[in-house]
Short mmCIF file of C-alpha atoms in Angstrom, two decimals:
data_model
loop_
_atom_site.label_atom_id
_atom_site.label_comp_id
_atom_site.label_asym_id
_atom_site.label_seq_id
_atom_site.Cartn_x
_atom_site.Cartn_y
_atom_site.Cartn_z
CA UNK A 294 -44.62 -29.29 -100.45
CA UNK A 295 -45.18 -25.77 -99.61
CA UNK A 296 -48.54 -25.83 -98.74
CA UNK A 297 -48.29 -28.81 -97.40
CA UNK A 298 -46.20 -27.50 -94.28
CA UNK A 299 -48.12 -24.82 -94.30
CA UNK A 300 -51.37 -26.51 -93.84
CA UNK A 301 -49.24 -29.14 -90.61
CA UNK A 302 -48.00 -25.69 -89.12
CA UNK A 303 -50.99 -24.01 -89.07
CA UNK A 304 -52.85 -27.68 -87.29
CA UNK A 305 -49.83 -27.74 -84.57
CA UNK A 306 -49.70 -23.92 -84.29
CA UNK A 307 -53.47 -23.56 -83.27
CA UNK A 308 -53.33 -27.08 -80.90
CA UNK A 309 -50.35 -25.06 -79.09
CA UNK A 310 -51.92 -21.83 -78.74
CA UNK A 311 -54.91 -23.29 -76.82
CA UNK A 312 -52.77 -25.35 -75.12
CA UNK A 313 -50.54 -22.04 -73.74
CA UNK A 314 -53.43 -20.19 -73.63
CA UNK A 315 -54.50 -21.34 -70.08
CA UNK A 316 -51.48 -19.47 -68.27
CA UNK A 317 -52.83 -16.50 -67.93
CA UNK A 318 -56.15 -17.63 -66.88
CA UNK A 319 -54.86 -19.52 -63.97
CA UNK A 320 -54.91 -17.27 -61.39
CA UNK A 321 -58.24 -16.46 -62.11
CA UNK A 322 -59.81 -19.88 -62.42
CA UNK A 323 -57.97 -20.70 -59.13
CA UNK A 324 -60.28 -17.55 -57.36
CA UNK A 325 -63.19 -18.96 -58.94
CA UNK A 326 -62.68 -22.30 -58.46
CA UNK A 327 -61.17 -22.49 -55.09
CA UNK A 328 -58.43 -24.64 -56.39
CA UNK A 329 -55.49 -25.35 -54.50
CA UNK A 330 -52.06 -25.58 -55.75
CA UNK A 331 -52.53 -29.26 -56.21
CA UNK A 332 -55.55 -28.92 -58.34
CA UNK A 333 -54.05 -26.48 -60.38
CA UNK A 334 -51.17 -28.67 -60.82
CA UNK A 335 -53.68 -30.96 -62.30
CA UNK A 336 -55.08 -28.77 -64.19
CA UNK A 337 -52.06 -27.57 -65.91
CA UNK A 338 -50.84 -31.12 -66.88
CA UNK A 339 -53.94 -32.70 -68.00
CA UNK A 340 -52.91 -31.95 -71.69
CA UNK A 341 -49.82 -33.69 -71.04
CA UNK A 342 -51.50 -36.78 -69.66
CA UNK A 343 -53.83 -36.43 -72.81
CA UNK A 344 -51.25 -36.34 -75.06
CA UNK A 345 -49.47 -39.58 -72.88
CA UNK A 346 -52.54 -41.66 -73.31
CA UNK A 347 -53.19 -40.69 -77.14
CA UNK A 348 -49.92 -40.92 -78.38
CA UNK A 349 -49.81 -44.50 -79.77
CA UNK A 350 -53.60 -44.78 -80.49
CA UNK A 351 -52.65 -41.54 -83.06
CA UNK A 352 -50.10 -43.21 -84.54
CA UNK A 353 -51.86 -46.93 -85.04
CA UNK A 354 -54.77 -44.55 -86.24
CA UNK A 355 -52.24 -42.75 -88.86
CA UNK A 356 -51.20 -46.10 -89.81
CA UNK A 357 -54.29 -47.71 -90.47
CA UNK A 358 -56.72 -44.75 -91.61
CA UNK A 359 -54.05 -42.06 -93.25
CA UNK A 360 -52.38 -39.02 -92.16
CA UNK A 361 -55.68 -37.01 -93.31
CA UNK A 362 -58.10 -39.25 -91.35
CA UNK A 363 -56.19 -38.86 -88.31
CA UNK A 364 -55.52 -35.18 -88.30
CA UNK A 365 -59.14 -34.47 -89.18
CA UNK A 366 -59.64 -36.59 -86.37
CA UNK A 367 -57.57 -34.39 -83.85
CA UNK A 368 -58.74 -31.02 -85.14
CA UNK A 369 -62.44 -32.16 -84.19
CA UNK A 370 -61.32 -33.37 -80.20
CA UNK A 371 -59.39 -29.65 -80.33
CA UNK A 372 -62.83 -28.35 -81.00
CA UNK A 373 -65.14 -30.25 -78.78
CA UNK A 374 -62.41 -29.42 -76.21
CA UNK A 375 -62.10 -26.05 -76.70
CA UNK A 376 -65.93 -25.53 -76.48
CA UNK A 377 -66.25 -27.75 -73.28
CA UNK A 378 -63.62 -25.10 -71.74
CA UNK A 379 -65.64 -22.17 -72.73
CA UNK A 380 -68.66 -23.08 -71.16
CA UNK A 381 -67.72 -25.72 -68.48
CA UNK A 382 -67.33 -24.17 -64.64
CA UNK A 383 -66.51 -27.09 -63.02
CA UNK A 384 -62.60 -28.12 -62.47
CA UNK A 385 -63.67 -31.60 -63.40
CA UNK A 386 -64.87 -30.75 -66.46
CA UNK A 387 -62.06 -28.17 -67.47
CA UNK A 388 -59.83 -30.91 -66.68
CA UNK A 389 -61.80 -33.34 -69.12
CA UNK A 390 -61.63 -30.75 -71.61
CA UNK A 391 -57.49 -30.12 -71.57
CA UNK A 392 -56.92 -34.17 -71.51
CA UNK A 393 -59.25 -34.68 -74.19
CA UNK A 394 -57.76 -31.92 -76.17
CA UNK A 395 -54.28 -33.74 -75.36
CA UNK A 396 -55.45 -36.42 -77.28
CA UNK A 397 -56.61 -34.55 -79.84
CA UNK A 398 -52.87 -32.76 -80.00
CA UNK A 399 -51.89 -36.10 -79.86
CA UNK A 400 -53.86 -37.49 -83.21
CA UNK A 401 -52.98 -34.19 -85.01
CA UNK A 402 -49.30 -34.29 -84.37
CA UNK A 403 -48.82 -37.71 -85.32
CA UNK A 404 -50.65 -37.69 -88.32
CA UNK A 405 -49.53 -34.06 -89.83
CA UNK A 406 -45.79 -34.79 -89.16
CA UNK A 407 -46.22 -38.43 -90.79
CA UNK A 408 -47.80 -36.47 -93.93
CA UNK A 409 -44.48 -34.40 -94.01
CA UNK A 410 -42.54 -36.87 -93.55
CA UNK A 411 -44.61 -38.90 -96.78
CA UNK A 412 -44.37 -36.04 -98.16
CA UNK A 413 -40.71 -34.48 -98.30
CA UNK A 414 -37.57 -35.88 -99.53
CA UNK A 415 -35.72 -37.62 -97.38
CA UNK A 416 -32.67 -35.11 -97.60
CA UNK A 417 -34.88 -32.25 -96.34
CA UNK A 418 -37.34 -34.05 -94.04
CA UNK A 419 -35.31 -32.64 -90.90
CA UNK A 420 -35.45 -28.76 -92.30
CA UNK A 421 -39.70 -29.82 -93.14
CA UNK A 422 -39.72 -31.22 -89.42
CA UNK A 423 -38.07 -28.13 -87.91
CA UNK A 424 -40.20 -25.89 -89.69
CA UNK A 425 -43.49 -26.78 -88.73
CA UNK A 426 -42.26 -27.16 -85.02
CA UNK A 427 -41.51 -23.78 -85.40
CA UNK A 428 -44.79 -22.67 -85.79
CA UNK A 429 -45.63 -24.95 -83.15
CA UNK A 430 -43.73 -22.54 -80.97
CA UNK A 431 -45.30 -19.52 -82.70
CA UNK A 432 -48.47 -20.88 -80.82
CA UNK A 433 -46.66 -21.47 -77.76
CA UNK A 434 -46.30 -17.43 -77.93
CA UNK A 435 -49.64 -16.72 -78.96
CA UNK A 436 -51.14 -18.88 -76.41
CA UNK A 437 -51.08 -16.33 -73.67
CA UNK A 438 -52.34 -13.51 -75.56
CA UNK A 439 -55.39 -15.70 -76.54
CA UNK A 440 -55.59 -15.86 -72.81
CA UNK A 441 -55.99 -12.54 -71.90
CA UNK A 442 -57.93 -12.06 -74.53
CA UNK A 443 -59.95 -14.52 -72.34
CA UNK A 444 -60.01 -12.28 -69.22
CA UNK A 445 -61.42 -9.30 -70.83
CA UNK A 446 -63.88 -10.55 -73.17
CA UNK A 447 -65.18 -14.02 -71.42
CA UNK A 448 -63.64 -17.38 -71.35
CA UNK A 449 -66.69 -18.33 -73.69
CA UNK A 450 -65.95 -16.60 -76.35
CA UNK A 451 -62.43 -17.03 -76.55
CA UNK A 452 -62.14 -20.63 -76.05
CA UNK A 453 -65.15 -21.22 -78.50
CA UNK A 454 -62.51 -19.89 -81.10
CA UNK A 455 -61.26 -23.34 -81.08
CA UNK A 456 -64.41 -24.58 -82.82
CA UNK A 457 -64.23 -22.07 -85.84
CA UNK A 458 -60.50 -23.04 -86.07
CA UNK A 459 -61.08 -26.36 -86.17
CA UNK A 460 -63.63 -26.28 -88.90
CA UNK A 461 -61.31 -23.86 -91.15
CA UNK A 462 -58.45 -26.62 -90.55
CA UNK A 463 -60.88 -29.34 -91.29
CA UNK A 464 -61.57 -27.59 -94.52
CA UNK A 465 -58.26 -27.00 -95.60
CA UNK A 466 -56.73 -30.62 -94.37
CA UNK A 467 -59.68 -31.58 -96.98
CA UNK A 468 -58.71 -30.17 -100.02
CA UNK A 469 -55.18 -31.08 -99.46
CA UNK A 470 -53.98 -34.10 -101.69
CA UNK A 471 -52.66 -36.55 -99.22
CA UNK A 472 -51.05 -39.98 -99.26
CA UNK A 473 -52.92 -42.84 -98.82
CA UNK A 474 -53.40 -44.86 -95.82
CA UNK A 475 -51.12 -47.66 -95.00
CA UNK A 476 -50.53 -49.86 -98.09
CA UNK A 477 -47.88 -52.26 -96.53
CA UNK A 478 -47.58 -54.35 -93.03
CA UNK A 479 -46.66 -51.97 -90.69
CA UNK A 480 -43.63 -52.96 -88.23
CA UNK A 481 -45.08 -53.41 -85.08
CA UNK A 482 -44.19 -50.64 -82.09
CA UNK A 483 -43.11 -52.99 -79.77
CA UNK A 484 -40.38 -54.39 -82.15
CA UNK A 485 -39.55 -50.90 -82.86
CA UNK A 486 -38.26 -50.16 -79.56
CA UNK A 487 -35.75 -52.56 -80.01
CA UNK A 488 -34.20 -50.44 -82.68
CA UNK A 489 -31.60 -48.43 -81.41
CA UNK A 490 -32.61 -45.22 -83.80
CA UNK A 491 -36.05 -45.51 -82.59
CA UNK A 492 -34.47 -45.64 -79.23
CA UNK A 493 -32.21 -42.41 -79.75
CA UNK A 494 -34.73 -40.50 -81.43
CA UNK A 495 -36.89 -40.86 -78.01
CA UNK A 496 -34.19 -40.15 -75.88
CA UNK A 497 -33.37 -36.98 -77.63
CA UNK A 498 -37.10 -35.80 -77.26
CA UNK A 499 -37.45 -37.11 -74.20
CA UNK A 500 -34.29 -34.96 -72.34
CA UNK A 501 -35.41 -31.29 -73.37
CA UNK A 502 -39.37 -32.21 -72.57
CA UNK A 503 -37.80 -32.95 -69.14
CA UNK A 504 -35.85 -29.94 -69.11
CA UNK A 505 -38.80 -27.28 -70.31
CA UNK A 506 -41.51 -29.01 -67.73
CA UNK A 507 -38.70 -28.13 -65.15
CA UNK A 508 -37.88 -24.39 -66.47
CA UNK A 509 -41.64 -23.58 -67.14
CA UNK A 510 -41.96 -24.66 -63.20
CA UNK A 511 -38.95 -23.25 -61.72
CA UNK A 512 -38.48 -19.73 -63.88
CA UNK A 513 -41.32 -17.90 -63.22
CA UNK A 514 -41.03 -18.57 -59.17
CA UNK A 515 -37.38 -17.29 -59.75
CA UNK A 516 -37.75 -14.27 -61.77
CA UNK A 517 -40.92 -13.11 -59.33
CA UNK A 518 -38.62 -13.87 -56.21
CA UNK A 519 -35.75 -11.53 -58.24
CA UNK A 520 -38.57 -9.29 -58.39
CA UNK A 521 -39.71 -9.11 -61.94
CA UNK A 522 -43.11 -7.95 -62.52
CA UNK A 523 -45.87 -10.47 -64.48
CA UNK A 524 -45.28 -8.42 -67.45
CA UNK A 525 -41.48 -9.09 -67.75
CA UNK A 526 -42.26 -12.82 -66.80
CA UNK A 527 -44.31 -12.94 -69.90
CA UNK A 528 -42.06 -11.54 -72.00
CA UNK A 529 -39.11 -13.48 -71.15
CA UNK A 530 -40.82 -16.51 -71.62
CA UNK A 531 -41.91 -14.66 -75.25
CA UNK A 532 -38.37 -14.11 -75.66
CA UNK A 533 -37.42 -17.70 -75.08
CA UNK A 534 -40.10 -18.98 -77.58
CA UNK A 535 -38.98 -16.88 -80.58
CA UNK A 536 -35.52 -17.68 -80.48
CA UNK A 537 -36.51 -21.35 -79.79
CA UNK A 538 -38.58 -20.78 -83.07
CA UNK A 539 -36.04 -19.39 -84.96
CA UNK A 540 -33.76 -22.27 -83.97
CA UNK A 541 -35.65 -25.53 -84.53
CA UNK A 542 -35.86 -24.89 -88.56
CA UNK A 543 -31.85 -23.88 -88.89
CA UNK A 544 -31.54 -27.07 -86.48
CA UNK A 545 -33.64 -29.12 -89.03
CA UNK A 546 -31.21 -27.83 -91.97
CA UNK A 547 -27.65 -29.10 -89.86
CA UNK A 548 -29.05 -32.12 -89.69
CA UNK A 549 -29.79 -32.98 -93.53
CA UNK A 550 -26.68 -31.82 -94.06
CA UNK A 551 -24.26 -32.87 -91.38
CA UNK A 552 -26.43 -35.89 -89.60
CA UNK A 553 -27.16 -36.17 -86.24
CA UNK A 554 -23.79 -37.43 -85.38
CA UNK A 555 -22.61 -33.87 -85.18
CA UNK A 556 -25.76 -32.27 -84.60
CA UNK A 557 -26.77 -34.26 -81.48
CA UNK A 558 -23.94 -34.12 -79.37
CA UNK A 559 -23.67 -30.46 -79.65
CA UNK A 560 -27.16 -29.58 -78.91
CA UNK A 561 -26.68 -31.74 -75.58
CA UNK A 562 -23.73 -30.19 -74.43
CA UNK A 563 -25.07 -26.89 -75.06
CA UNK A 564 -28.03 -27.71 -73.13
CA UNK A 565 -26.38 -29.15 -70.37
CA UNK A 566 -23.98 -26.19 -70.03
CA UNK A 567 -27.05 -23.59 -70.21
CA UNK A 568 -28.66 -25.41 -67.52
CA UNK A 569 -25.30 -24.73 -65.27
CA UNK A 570 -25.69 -21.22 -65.68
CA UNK A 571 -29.33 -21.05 -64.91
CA UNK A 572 -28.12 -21.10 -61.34
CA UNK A 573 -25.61 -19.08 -61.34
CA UNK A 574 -27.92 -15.57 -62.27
CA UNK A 575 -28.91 -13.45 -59.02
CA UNK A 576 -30.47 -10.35 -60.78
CA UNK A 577 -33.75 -10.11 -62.67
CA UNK A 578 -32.17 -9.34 -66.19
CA UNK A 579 -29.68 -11.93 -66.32
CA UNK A 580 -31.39 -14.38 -65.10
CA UNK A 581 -34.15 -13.67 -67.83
CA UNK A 582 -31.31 -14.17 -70.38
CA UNK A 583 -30.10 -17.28 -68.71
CA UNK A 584 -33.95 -19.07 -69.85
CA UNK A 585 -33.59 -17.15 -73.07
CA UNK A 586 -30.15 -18.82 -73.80
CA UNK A 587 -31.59 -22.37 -72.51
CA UNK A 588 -34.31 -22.77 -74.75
CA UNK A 589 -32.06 -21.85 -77.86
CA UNK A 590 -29.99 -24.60 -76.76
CA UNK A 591 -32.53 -27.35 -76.13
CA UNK A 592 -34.46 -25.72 -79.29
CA UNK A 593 -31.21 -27.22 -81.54
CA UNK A 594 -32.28 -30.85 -80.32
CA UNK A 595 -36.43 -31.12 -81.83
CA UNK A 596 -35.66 -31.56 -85.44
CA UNK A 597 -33.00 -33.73 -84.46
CA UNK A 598 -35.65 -35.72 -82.73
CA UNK A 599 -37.99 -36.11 -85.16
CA UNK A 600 -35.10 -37.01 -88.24
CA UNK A 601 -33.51 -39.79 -86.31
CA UNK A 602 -36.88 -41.27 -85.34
CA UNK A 603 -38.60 -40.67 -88.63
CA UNK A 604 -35.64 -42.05 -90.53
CA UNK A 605 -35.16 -45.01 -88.20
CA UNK A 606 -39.48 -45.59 -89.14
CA UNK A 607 -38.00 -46.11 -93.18
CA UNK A 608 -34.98 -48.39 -92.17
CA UNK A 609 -37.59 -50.99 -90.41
CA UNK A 610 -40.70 -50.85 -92.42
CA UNK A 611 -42.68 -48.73 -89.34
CA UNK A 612 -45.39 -45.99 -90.64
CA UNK A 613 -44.18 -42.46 -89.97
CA UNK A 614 -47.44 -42.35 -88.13
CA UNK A 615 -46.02 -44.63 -85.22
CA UNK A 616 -42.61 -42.67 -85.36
CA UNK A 617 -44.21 -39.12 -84.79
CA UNK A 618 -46.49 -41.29 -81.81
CA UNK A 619 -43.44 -42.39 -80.01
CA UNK A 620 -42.27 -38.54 -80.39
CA UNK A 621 -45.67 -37.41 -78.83
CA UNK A 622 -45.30 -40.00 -75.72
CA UNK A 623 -41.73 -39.08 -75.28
CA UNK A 624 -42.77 -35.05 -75.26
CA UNK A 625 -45.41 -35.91 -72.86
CA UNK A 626 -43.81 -38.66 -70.76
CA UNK A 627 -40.45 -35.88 -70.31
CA UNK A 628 -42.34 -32.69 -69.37
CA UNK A 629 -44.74 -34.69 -66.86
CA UNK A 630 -41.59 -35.96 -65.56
CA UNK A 631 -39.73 -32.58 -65.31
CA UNK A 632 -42.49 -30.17 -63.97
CA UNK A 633 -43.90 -33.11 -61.37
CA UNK A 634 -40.82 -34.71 -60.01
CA UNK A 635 -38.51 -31.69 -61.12
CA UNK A 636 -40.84 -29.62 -59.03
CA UNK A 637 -41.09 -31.68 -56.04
CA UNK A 638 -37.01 -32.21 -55.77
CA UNK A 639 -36.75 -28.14 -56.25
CA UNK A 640 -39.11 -27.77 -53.46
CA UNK A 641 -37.31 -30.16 -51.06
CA UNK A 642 -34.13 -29.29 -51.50
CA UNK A 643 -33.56 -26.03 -53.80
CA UNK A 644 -34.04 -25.55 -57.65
CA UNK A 645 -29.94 -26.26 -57.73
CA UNK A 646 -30.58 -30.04 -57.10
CA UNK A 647 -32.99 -30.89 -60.02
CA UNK A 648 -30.97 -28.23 -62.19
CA UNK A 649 -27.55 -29.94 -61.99
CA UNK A 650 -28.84 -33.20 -62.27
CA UNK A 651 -30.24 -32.83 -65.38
CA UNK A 652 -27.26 -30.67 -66.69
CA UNK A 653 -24.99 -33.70 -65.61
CA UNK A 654 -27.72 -35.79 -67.53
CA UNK A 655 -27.48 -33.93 -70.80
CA UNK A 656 -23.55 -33.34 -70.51
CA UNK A 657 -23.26 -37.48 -70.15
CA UNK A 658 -25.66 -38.20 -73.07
CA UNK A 659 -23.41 -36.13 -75.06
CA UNK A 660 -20.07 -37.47 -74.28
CA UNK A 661 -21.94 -41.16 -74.79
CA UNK A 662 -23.09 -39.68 -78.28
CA UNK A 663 -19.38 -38.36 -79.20
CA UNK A 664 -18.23 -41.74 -78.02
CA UNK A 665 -20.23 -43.85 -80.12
CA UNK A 666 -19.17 -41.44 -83.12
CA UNK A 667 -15.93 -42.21 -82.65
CA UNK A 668 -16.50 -45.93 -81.82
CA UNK A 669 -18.21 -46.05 -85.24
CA UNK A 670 -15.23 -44.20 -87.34
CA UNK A 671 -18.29 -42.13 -88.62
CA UNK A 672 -18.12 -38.24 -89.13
CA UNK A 673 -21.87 -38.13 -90.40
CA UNK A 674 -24.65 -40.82 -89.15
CA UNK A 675 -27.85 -41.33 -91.02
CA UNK A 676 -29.26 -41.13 -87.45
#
């Protein structure tokens, strides 16, 4: 089991390094490139709209071909992605290269977490969950410094990393034992989004994608208008990551033991609250802790997410590929949603707008989720 999380976190930790690893670059492609704010927009959320589009072809993939198939599958479009973006020098093509990688994040996400989730007992699948999307947000925090590795030595070289990666994870995702591929009749996705679990399990990915797309927009105009200087930018959002990282596995671990009845409604209230205070900073420093203290709270909710929805796959007779594919469109469908429309309302009428009504959002979904606790007599929910 060990390895086995070892070899997922490592596959999501690499796809979310190159992902991050385009921050940095940014202002630098944007000289090169001429690219306007628009285009960079697109640029930025390409791998998003990747990730949208691939989501349920990786998880019909993991159902029909195997978990090892499919991730093999991903780590390959992470590599012919990541060498397209060394080389490329047109915005088209750097564009093709983040959506296709998407997909490829896509494919390896839904099939590595569906091999944990074969592979773990069902009374630790949420600690097994939490931990490899820790190291997913280890990557998050690499990303950058892959990045500026970028701007001193060459894009080319940095982004053609992803190709030796890939191959090392292809190796290793080889001589892994691994489940077979789908032995039974799959329930169909469609029919599963008439189950309330699968249902919940969305809805709890789905609020704190919305919330990061907005913070990852918002924050760093903020802090720079408080006057913080790139470097303290960066680290904040460094800051944010690790105790995000930190979180997610202990998050994972309340939820085997306690269920996300109790789980749940605390990390939403918590978020919603943090998301208050994000507007209530006016210096540099405390502002910066304000993000820090926002993505510990949303961090409590991930695990969560992928427990209730993998869980909710075994009560209908859905492949955990499917489950971890309605994760990956509800991560891409909420941070698309958050930085584009988020953005846009901030811009029009003030970053207080989109800020409190998400925070009213979050605080509702958790008095709904404390409600149907109580409506249920239940103190701990298999959800």
């Amino acid at each position: 089991m060990r390895r086995l999380v070892w070899l997922v976190g490592a596959v999501v930790l690499v796809d979310t390094m190159f992902y991050a690893a385009i921050t940095p670059l940014l202002p630098e492609l944007a000289d090169r490139l001429d690219l306007g704010k628009g285009a960079a927009g697109v640029l930025m959320a390409a791998y998003a709209a990747g990730t949208l589009v691939g989501a349920l072809p990786g998880g019909w993939l993991a159902a029909r071909a195997g978990v090892r198939p499919t991730v093999l599958v991903g780590v390959a479009l992470m590599a012919v992605a990541g060498l397209t973006f060394a080389f490329a020098d047109a915005v088209v093509l750097l564009d093709a290269a983040r959506f296709l990688q998407g997909v490829g994040g896509a494919c390896s996400w839904a099939g590595g977490m569906a091999w944990l989730a074969a592979g773990s007992p069902p009374d630790r699948r949420g600690e097994v969950i939490g931990t490899a999307l820790g190291a997913a947000i280890f990557g998050v925090q690499l990303g950058p410094l892959v990045g500026a590795v970028a701007t001193a030595v060459g894009q080319g070289p940095a982004f053609a990393s992803a190709a030796v990666l890939g191959g090392a994870l292809a190796v290793w995702a080889r001589l892994t034992p691994a489940p077979a591929g789908a032995g039974r009749a799959p329930g169909t996705p469609l029919r599963a989004l008439g189950d309330a679990g699968m249902r919940a399990g969305m809805a709890v990915t789905a609020l704190p994608a919305v919330a990061f797309g907005l913070v990852d927009v918002l924050a760093p105009l903020r802090l720079d208008a408080l006057g913080a200087p790139g470097l303290a930018i960066g680290a904040v959002f460094f800051a944010a990551a690790a105790v995000e990282g930190v979180i997610s596995p202990a998050a994972g671990r309340a939820y085997d033991r306690r269920g996300g009845a109790v789980v749940v409604p605390a990390g939403l209230a918590a978020s919603g609250l943090a998301l208050l205070l994000l507007q209530a900073p006016r210096a540099a420093l405390t502002y910066g802790g304000a993000v820090v203290l926002t993505a510990g709270a949303m961090g409590t909710l991930w695990a969560p997410a992928g427990g209730i929805l993998s869980r909710a796959a075994d009560r209908i007779g859905l492949e955990q590929g499917y489950a971890f594919a309605f994760f990956n469109l509800a991560w891409a469908g909420g941070f698309m949603l958050g930085s584009g429309a988020g953005g846009a309302a901030a811009g029009a009428a003030g970053d207080a707008l989109p800020y409190g009504v998400l925070a009213a959002v979050f605080l509702a979904a958790a008095a709904a989720a404390r409600g149907a606790v109580r409506r249920n007599g239940a103190v701990r929910s298999p959800a």
